[in-house]
CSV table of C-alpha atoms in Angstrom, one decimal:
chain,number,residue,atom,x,y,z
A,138,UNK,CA,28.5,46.7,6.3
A,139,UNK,CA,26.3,46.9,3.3
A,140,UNK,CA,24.9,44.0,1.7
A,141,UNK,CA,24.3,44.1,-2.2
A,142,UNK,CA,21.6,42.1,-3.3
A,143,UNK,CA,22.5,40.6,-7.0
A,144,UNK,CA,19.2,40.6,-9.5
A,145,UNK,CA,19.1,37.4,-11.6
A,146,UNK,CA,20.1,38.4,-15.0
A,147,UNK,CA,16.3,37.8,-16.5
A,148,UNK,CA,17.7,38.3,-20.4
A,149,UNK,CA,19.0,34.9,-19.8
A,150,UNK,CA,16.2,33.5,-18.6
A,151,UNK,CA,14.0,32.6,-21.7
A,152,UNK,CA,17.4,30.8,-23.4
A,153,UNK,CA,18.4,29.0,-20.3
A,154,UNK,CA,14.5,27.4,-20.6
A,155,UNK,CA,14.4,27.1,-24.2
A,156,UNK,CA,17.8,24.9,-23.7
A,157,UNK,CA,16.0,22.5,-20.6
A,158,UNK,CA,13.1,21.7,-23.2
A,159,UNK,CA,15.8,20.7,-26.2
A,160,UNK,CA,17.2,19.0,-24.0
A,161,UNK,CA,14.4,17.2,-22.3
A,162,UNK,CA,13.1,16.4,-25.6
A,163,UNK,CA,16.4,15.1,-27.0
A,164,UNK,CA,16.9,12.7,-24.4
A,165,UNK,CA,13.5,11.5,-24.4
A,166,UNK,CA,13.9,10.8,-28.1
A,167,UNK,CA,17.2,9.0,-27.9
A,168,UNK,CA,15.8,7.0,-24.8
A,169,UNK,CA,12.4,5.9,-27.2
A,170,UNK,CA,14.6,5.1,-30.1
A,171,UNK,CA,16.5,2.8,-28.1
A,172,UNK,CA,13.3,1.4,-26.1
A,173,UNK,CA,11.8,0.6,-29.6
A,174,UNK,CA,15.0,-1.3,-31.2
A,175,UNK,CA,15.3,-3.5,-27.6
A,176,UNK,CA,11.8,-4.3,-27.4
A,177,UNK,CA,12.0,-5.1,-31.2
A,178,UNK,CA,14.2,-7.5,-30.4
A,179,UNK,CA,12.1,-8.9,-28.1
A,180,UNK,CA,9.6,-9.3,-30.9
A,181,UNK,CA,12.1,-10.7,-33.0
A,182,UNK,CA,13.6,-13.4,-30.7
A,183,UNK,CA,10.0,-14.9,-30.2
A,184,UNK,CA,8.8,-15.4,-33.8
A,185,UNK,CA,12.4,-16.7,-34.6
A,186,UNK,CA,14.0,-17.6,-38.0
A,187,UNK,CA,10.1,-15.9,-39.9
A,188,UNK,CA,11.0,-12.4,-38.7
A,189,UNK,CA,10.7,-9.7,-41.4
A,190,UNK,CA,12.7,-6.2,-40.9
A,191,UNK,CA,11.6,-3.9,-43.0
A,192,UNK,CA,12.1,0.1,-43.4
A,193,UNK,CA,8.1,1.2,-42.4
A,194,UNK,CA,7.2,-2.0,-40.5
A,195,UNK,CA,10.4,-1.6,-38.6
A,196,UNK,CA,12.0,2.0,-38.5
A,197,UNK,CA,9.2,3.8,-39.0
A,198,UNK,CA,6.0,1.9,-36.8
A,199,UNK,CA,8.2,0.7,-33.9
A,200,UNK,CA,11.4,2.6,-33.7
A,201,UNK,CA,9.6,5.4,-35.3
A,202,UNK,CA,6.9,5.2,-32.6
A,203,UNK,CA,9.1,5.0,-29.6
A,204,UNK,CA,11.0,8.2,-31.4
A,205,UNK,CA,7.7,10.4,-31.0
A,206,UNK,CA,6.5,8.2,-27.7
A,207,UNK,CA,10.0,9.6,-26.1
A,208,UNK,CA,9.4,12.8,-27.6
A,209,UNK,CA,6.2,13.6,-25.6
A,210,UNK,CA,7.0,12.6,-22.5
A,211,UNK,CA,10.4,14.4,-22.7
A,212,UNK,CA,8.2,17.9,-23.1
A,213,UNK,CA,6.0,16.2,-20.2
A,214,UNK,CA,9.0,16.0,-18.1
A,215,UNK,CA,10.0,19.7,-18.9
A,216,UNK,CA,6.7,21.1,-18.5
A,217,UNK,CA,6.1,19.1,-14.8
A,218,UNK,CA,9.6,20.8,-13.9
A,219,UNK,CA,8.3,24.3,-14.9
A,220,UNK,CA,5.2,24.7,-13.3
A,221,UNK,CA,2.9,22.9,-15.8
A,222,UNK,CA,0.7,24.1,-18.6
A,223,UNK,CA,-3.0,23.8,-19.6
A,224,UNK,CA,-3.7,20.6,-20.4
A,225,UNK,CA,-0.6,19.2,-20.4
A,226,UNK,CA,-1.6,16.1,-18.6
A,227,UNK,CA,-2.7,14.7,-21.8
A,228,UNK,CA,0.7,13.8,-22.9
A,229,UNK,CA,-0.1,10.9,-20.8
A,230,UNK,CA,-1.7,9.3,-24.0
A,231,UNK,CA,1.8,9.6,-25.7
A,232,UNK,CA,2.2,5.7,-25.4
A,233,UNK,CA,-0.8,5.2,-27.6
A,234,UNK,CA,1.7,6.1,-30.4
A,235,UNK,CA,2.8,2.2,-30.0
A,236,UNK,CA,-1.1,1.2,-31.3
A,237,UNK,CA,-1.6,4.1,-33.4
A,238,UNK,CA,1.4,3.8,-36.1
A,239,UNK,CA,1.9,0.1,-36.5
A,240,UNK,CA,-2.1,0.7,-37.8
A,241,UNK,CA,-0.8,2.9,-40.5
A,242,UNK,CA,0.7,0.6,-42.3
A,243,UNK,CA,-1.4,-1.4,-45.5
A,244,UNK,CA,-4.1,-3.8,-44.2
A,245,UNK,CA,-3.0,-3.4,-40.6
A,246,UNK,CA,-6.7,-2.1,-39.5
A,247,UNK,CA,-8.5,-4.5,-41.2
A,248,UNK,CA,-5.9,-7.8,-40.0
A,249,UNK,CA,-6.6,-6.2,-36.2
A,250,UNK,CA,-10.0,-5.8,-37.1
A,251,UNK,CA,-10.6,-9.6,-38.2
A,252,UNK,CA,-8.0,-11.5,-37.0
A,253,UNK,CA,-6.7,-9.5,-33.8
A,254,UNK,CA,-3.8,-8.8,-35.6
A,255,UNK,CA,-1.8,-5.9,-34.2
A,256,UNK,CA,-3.8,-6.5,-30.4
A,257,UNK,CA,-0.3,-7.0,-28.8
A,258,UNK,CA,0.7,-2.7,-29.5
A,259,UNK,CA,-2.4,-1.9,-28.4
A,260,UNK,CA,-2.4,-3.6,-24.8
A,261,UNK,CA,1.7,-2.5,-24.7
A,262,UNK,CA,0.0,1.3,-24.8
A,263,UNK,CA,-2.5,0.5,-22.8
A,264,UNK,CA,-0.3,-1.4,-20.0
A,265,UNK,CA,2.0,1.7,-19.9
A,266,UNK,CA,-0.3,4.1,-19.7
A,267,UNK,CA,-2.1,1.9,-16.4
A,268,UNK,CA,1.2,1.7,-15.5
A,269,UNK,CA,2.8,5.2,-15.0
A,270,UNK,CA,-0.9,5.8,-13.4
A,271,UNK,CA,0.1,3.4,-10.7
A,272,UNK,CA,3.6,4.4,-9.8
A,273,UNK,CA,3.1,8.0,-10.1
A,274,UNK,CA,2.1,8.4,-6.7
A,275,UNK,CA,-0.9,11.1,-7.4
A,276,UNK,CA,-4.5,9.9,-7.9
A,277,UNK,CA,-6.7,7.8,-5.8
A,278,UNK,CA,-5.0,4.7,-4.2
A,279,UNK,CA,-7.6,2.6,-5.0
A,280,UNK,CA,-7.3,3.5,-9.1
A,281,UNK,CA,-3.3,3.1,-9.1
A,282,UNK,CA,-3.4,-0.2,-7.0
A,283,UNK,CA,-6.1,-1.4,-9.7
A,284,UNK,CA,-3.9,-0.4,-12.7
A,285,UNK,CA,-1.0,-1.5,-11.6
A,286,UNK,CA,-2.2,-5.3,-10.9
A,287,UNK,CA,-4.0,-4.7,-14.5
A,288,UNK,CA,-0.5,-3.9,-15.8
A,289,UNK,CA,1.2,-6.4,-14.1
A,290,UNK,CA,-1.5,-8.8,-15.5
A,291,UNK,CA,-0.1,-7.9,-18.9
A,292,UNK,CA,3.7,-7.7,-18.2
A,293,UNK,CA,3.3,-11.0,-17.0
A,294,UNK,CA,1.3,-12.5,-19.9
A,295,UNK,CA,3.9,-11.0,-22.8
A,296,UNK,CA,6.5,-12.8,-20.5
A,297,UNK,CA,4.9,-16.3,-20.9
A,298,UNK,CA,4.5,-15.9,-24.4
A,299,UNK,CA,8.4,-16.2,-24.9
A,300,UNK,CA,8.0,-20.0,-24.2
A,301,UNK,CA,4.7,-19.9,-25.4
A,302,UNK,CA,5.2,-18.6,-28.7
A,303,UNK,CA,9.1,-19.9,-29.1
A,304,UNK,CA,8.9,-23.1,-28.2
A,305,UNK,CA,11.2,-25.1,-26.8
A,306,UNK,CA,14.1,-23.2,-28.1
A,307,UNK,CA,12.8,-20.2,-25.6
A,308,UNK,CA,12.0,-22.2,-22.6
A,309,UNK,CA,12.0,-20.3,-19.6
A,310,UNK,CA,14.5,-22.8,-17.9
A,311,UNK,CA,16.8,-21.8,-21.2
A,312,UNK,CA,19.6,-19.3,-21.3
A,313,UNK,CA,18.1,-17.4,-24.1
A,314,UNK,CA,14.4,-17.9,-23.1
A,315,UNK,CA,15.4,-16.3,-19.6
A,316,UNK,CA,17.6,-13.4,-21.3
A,317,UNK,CA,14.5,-12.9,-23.6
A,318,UNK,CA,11.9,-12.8,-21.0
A,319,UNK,CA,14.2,-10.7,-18.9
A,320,UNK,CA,14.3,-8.0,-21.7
A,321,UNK,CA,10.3,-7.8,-22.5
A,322,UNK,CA,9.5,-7.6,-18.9
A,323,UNK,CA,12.2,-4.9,-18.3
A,324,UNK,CA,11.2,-2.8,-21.7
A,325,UNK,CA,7.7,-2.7,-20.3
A,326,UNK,CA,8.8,-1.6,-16.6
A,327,UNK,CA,11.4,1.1,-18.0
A,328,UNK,CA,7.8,2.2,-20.4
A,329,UNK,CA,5.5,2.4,-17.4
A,330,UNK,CA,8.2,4.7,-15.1
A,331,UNK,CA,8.4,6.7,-17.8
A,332,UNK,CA,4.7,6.9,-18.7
A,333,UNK,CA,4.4,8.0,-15.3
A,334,UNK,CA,6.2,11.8,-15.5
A,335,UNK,CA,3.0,13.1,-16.6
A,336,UNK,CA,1.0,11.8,-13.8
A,337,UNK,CA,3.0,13.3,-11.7
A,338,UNK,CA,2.8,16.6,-9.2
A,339,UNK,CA,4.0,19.2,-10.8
A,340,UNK,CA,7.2,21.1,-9.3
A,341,UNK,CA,6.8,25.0,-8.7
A,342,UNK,CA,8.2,27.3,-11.5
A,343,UNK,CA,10.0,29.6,-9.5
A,344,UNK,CA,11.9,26.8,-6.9
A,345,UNK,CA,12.9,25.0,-9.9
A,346,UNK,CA,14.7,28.3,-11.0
A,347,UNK,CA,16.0,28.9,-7.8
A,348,UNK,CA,17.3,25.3,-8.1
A,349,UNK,CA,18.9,26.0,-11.4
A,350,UNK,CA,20.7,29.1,-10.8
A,351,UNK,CA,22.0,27.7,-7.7
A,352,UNK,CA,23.6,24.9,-9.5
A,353,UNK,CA,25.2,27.2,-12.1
A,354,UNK,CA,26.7,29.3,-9.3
């Protein structure tokens, strides 16, 4: 009995990973452009009947942001899958896109600057960031346990200011208060998972191609 061995076809190879990345990359996008419209209505439920939509302050520094934020850690996700790259860890600052663009807009430095204007992006980078540290499950316990209670600080201080900054009409004890609160805290939690992929281990090249051409068999 004779046993032929089959050779992975290798020409397919190179188009078969060029495919994962678009594809790890277009899914990250849509899932940021959606993360940035929910949690702008977050920011929109708490200021009430004085919130301005506009096409930069809106589309372009929060949707925008969560667009290029989604972007990132979609190639994060591709390169963890594929054996990593040099220095691809640093895609962990992706969520500092969410401090960095709102800034872009006219006067925004100097408002954050003077009056703390603008704070609220920054500590929403900063708390994923500290976040996907501390669920990623690599590192040193003592540094995730740390940033995670530092990001559950902050999780839990955007959540009080729905009744803090609505009013009454946002009371926590209030349909819409709770379904507001609900979707801050949960934006945050689905931003800090995410954060996490480029803490993460990274998966060997070659099992994940194994993997791959055993599912297309």
């Amino acid at each position: 009995m004779v046993v032929e061995q089959v050779e992975p076809n290798r020409d397919t190879a190179p188009s078969r990973s060029s495919a994962s990345a678009v594809a790890d990359v277009l899914v990250g996008a849509v899932c940021g452009i959606a993360w940035g419209a929910a949690f702008r209505t977050y920011m929109s439920e708490i200021v009430g009947g004085a919130s301005r939509v506009d096409w930069y302050g809106t589309v372009v520094a929060i949707i925008g942001a969560g667009a290029i934020t989604g972007v990132l850690l979609g190639l994060a996700e591709y390169f963890r899958r594929t054996g990593g790259r040099r220095h691809w860890r640093w895609l962990a600052l992706a969520p500092l896109t969410f401090a960095v663009l709102p800034l872009t807009m006219p006067g925004a430095l100097i408002a954050l600057v003077t009056q703390g204007l603008g704070g609220g992006a920054v500590a929403v980078a900063l708390t994923a960031i500290a976040g996907g540290f501390a669920v990623s499950g690599r590192g040193p316990l003592w540094g995730r346990i740390t940033c995670g209670v530092l990001a559950l600080a902050v999780i839990g201080g955007i959540v009080a200011t729905v009744p803090a900054i609505g009013g009454i009409r946002l009371a926590l004890d209030q349909p819409r208060g709770a379904w507001v609160a609900i979707l801050a805290a949960s934006c945050l939690v689905v931003l800090c998972l995410a954060s996490s992929i480029p803490f993460r281990r990274v998966e060997d090249a070659a099992a994940a191609s194994v993997d791959t051409r055993s599912s297309e068999a």
